[in-house]
Structure formats: structure tokens, C-alpha cells
CSV table of C-alpha atoms in Angstrom, one decimal:
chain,number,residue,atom,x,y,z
A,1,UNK,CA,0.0,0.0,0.0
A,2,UNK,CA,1.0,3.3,-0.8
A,3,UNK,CA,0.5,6.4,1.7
A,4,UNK,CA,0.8,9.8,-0.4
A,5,UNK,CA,0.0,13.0,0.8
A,6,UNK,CA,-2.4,16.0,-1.3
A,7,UNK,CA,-2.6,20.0,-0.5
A,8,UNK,CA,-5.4,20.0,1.3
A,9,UNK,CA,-6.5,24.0,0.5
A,10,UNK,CA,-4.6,26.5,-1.6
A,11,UNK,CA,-3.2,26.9,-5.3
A,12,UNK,CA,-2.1,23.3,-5.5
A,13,UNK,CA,-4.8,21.3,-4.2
A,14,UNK,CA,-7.7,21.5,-6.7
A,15,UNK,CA,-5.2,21.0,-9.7
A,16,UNK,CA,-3.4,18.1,-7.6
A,17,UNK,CA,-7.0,16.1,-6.4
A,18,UNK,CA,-8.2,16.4,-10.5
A,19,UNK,CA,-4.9,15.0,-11.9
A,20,UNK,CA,-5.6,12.3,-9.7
A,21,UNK,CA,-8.8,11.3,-10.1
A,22,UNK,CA,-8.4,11.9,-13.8
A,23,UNK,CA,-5.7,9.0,-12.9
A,24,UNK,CA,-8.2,6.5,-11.4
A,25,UNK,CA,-8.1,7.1,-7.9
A,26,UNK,CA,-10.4,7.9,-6.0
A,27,UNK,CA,-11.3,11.5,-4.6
A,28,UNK,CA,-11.7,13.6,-1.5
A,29,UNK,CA,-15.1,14.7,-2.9
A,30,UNK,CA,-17.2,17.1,-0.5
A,31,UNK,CA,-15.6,15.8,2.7
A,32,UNK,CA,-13.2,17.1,4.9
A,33,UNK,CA,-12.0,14.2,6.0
A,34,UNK,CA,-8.2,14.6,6.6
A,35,UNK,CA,-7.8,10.5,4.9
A,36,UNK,CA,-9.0,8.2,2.8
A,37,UNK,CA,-8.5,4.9,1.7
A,38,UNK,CA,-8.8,4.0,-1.9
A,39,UNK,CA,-8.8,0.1,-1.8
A,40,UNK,CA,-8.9,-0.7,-5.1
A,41,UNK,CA,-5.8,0.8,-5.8
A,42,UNK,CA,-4.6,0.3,-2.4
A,43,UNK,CA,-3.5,4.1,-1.8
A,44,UNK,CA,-4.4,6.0,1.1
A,45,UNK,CA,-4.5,9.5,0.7
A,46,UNK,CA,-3.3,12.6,3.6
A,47,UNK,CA,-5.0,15.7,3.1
A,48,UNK,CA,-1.9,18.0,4.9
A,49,UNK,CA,-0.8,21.4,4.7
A,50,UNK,CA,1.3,22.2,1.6
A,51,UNK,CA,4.5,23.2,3.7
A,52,UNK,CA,4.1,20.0,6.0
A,53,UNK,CA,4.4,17.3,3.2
A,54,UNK,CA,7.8,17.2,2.6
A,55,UNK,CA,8.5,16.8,6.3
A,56,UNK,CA,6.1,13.7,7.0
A,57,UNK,CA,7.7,12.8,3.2
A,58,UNK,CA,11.4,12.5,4.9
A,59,UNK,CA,10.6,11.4,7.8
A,60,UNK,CA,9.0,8.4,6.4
A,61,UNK,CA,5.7,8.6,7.5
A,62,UNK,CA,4.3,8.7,4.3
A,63,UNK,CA,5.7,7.4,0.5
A,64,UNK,CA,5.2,10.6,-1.9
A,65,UNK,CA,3.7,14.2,-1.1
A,66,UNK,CA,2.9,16.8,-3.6
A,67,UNK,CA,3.7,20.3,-2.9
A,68,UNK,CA,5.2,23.1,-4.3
A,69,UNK,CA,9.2,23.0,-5.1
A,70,UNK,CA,9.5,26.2,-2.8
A,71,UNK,CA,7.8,24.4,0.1
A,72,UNK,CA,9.7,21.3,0.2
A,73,UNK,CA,13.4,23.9,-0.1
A,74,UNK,CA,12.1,25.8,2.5
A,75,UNK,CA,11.3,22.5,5.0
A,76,UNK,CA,14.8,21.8,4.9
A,77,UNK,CA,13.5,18.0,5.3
A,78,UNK,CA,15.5,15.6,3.2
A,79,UNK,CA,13.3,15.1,-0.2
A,80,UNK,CA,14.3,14.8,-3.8
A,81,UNK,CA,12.1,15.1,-6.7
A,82,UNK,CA,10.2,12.6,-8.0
A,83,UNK,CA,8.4,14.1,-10.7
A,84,UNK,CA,7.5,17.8,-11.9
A,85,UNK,CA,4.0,18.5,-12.3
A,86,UNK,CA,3.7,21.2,-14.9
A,87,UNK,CA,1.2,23.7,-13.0
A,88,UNK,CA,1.8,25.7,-10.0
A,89,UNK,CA,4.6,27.9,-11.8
A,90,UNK,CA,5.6,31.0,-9.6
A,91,UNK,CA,8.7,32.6,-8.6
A,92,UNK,CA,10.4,33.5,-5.5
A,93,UNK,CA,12.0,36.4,-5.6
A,94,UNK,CA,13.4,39.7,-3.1
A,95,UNK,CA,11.1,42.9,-3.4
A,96,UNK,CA,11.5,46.4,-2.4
A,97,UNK,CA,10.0,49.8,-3.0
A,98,UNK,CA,9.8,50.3,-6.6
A,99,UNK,CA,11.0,53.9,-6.5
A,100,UNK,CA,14.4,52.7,-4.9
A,101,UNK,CA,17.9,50.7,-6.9
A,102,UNK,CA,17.8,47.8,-4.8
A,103,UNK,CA,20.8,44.5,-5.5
A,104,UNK,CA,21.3,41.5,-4.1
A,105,UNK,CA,24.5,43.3,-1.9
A,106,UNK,CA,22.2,45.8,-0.6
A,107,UNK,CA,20.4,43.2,1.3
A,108,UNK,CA,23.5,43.0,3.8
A,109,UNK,CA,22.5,44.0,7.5
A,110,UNK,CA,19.1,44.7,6.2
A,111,UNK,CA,15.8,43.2,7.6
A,112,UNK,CA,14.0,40.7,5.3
A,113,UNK,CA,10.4,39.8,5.4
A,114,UNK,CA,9.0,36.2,4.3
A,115,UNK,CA,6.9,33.5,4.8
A,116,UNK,CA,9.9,31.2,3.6
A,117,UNK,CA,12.5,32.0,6.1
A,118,UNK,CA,14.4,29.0,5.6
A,119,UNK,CA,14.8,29.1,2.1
A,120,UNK,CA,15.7,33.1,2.0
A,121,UNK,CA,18.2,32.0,4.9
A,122,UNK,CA,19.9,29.1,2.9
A,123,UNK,CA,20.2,31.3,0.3
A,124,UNK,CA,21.5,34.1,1.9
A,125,UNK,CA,24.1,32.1,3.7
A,126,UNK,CA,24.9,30.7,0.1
A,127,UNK,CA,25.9,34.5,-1.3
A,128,UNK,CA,27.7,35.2,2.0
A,129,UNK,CA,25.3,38.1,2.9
A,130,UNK,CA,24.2,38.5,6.5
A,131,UNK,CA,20.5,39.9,7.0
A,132,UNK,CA,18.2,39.7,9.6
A,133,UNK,CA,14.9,37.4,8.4
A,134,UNK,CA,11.5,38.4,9.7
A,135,UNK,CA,8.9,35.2,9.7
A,136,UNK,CA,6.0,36.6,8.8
A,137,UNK,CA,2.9,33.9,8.2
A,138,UNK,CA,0.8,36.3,5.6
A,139,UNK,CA,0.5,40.1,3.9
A,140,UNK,CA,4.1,40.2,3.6
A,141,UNK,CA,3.9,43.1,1.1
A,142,UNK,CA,2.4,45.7,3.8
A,143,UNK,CA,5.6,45.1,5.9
A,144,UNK,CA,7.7,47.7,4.5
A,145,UNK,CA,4.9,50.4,4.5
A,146,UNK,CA,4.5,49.2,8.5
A,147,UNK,CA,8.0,49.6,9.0
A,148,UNK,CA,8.9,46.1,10.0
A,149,UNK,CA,11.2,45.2,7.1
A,150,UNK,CA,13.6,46.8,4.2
A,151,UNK,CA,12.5,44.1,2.0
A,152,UNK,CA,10.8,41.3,1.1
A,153,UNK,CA,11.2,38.2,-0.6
A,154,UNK,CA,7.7,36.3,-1.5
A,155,UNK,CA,6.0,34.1,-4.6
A,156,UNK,CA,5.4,36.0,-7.4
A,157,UNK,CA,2.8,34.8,-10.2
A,158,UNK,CA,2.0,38.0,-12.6
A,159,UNK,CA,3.6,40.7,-10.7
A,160,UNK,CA,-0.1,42.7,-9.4
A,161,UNK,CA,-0.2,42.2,-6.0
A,162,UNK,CA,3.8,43.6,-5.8
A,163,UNK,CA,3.0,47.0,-7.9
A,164,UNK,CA,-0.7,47.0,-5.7
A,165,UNK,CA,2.0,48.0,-3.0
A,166,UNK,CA,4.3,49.9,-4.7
A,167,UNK,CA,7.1,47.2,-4.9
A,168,UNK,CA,9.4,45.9,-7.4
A,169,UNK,CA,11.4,42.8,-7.7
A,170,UNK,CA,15.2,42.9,-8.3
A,171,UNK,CA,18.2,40.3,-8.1
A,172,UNK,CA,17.6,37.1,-10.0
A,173,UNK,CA,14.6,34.4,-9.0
A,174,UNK,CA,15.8,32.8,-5.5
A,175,UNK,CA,13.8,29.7,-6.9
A,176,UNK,CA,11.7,28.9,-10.3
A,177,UNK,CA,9.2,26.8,-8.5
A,178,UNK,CA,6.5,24.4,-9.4
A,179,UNK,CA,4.2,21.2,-8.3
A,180,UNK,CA,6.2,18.2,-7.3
A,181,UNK,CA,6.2,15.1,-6.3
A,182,UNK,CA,8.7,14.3,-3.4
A,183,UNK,CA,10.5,11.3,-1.8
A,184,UNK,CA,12.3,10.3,0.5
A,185,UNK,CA,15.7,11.5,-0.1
A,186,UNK,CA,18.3,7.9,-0.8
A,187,UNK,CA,15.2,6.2,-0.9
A,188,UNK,CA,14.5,3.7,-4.8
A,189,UNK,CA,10.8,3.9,-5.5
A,190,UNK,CA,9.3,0.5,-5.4
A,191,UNK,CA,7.0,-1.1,-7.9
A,192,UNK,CA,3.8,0.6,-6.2
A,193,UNK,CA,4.5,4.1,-6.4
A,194,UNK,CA,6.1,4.0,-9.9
A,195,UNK,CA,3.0,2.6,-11.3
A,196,UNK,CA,1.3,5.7,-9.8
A,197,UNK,CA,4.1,8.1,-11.3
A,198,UNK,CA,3.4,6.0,-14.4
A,199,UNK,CA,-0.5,7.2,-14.1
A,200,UNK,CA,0.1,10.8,-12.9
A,201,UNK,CA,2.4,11.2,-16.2
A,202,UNK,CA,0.1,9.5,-18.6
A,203,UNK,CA,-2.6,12.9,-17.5
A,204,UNK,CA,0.2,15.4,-17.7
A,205,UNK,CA,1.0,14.3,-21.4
A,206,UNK,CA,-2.8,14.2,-22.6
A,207,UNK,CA,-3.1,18.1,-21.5
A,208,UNK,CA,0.3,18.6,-23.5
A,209,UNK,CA,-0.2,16.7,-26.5
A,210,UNK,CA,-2.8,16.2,-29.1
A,211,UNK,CA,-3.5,14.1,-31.8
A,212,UNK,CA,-3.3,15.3,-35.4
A,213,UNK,CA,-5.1,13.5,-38.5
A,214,UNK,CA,-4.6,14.7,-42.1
A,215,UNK,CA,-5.0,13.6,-45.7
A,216,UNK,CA,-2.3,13.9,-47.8
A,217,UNK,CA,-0.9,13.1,-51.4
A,218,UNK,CA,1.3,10.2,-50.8
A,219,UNK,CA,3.7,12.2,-52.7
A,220,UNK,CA,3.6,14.9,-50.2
A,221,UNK,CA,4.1,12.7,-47.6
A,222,UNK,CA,7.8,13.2,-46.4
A,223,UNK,CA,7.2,17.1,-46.3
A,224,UNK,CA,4.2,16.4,-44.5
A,225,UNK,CA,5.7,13.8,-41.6
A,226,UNK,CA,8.8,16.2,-41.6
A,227,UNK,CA,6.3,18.5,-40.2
A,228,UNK,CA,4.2,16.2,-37.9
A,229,UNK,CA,7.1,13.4,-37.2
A,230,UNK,CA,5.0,11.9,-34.5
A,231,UNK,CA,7.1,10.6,-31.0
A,232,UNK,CA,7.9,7.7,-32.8
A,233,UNK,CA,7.3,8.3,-36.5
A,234,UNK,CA,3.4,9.1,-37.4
A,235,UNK,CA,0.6,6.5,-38.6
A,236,UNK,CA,0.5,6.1,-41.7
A,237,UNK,CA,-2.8,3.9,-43.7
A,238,UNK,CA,-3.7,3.9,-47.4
A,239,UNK,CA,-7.0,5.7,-48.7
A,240,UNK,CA,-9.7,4.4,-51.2
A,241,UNK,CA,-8.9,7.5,-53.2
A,242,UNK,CA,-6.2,6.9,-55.5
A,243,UNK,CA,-2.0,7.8,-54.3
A,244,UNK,CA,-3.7,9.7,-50.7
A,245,UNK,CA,-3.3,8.1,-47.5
A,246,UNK,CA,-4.4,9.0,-43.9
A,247,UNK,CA,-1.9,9.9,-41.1
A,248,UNK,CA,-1.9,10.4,-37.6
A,249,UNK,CA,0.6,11.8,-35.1
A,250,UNK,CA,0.6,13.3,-31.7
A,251,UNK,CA,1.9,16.9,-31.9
A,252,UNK,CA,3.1,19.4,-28.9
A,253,UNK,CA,-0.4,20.7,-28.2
A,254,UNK,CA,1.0,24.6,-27.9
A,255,UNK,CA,2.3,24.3,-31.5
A,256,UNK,CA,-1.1,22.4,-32.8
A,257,UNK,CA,-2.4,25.8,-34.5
A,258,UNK,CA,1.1,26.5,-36.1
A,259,UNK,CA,1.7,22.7,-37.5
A,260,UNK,CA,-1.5,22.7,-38.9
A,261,UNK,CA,-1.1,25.8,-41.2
A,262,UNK,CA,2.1,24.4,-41.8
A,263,UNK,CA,0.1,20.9,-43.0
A,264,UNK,CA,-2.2,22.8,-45.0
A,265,UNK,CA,0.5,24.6,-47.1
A,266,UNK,CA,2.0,21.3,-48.3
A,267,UNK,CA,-1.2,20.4,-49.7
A,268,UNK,CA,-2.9,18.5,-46.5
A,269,UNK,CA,-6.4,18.0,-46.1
A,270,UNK,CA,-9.3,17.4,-43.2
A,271,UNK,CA,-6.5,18.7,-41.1
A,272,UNK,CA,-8.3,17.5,-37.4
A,273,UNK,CA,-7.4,17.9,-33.7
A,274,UNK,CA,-8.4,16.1,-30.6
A,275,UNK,CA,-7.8,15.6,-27.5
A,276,UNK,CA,-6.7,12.6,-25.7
A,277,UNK,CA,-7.6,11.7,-22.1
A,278,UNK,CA,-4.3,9.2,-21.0
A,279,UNK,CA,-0.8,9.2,-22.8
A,280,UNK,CA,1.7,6.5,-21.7
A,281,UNK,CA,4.7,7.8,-23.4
């Protein structure tokens, strides 16, 4: 049996409890229950805080966790990544008054405010800059205004909340972050939890890829599979009408619109997309 644990509110959680039920396993639903046991799969699921996964995850208390890349840095506890998830993108980054040249240097001796003191710490310490790190558990942005902080370092998605308070990020991204799946750090996955790896990753490539069919001329055909060359080489079956035949490849699905103009200029025809629910790649 495998023990796994899910965001149980923010960001991550809705995305994380569809890809898995999209997967086969069974959901939370309306419940708050903090557990469940899917026994056909034989998976029980822990419904935790985002930044306490990766800390039950080394400790051993439970097999995989998904959180956010950040969350797991700033735990300290002793994961490695399993798998990247694809959604959940933000960075984490230092932010000061926007009216003010701010570098990383001019962080030395100053007072930092974040919800992520261990990562800002760690990364600090890295750079050889000493600063003084203010926890801070939510509204980090209002801290300078208030007086309690110089800067701050926080996740930023577009940018709005940041200019909402007059701030500006500077310095490079302290972390690119993302949903993960994390395990015990040393630890081999066993038979169990790859299968469910193997699941998770068949979702992630159905919402990347689509499939393409097309008519062609056979005698367009290599310029036409040049263009659509498939993941490992396209379907290709004859057509009752005379030198045509059908093909069928799965193309990157953010490139779909730009591969089929490209298709139709070689002479393809009934250019079609659609979607596919599981990809084992």
C-alpha cells in the first residue's frame, strides 16, 4: 500500500486532487476528512498542509507528497524530486520599494520579510550576505509600509499584488518553482509508487499533446511527416482514393495551430485535432 500526501487547500490542491482522479483514484469529494482509503488501488491519501508534506515525506511517515518546489526547499527536510507536475509555476524572488535601486549586496544588515525563512536563509548564507529574516505567516507586502522590514522576498505569479504596494522585484529568481512530487531523499521507489508516477504522467502528457489526422498526397508525404514526425514516426494507412493516405501523429499541443497551417501549405487536407484523455509515453 501506498500512503501519499495532497494539498489540502490552496493553489495546489484542486489541480493536484483532479490529476488524480483523472488517474483512477479515488477523490476527497465534498468531505473534509483529513484521509481516505482508496482500496482498489490500495493508496491511502493525507490531506496535509502544503508546507508540511515534505517533512512527513522524509521522515518516512508517508511514501510521496505533492507540494510546491519552494515548500519542500524551505522544509529543509530531506526530499528529492520525484516528478514535476507542470502547473503551479511562480517565482520566488526579493522585493522592495519600486521607487528605490535595490541589488542583491544591498540586502546586507538589512531586515527581510518572508513566509519562507528558511529558504531566503539558505540562500543568503549561500551568497555570503548576512540579514536579519523576519517570519512573517501572511501580507508580507504591507511590511515595509509598516516599518517592520527593508524588503521582502515572496512568490510572485503575474507581478499585481507587488505593484498593488508599490514594490518591485530585483536580483535574480531565488527559486523557479513548481508542483512536485517528493520522496524520501536515498530512498529507490518500489513497484507501487512507480505505477502511480506512471498514471500521474500518462494525465500530464494528454493536456500537452494532441493528436493530429490529415489527408495527404502520398507524394507529399515526407514534407508532410517532416512536419508532424509523431514521437515515434506518425501512422500512416492507405486511402480508397487513388495515391492519398491517412496519417496520424501526436503533436506538442502549444504548437497544434502553427503545425496545422504548416500541414495545409504542403497540400494536406481534413487537417483534425483532438484531444486525448491518457498518454503512456
Amino acid at each position: 500500500m501506498i500512503k501519499i500526501a495532497v494539498p489540502n487547500k490552496g493553489a495546489l490542491s484542486e489541480a493536484a486532487s483532479d490529476i488524480l482522479h483523472e488517474a483512477g483514484y479515488r477523490g476527497r469529494g465534498m468531505t473534509k476528512a483529513l484521509n481516505i482509503f482508496d482500496a482498489e488501488n490500495q493508496v491511502e491519501f493525507f490531506f496535509l498542509r502544503p508546507k508540511d508534506i515534505a517533512i512527513y515525506v522524509a521522515a518516512g511517515h508517508l511514501d510521496l507528497g505533492i507540494t510546491g518546489r519552494d515548500l519542500a526547499q524551505d522544509s529543509r527536510a530531506e526530499v528529492e524530486e520525484a516528478m514535476t507536475l507542470g502547473f503551479g509555476g511562480s517565482t520566488f524572488r526579493f522585493a522592495a520599494p519600486a521607487d528605490e535601486e535595490w541589488t542583491l549586496e544591498a540586502l546586507q544588515d538589512k531586515r527581510i520579510a518572508t513566509s519562507y525563512p528558511h529558504l531566503v536563509e539558505d540562500y543568503l548564507g549561500e551568497r555570503d550576505i548576512t540579514a536579519e529574516v523576519i517570519r512573517l505567516d501572511g501580507a508580507v507586502e504591507i511590511s515595509i509600509k509598516l516599518g517592520v522590514a527593508d524588503a521582502i522576498a515572496d512568490v510572485v505569479s503575474t507581478g499585481a499584488t507587488l505593484r498593488q504596494h508599490g514594490l518591485a522585484p530585483f536580483a535574480d529568481p531565488i527559486v523557479a518553482s513548481e508542483a512536485v512530487v517528493v520522496k524520501r531523499k536515498g530512498v529507490d521507489l518500489n513497484q507501487e509508487q512507480e505505477v502511480l508516477l506512471r498514471r500521474i504522467n500518462g494525465i500530464l502528457n494528454a493536456r500537452h499533446y494532441l493528436m493530429i489526422d490529415y489527408n495527404i498526397d502520398r507524394e507529399n508525404l515526407p514534407a508532410a511527416t517532416a512536419i508532424t514526425p509523431g514521437l515515434s514516426g506518425p501512422t500512416v494507412s492507405p486511402l480508397s482514393r487513388d495515391g492519398w493516405v491517412a496519417v496520424r501523429a501526436m503533436v506538442p499541443r502549444k504548437r497544434a495551430n502553427a503545425l496545422m497551417d504548416q500541414l495545409a501549405e504542403v497540400g494536406a487536407e481534413a487537417i483534425l485535432a483532438s484531444d486525448l484523455r491518457i498518454a503512456r509515453i
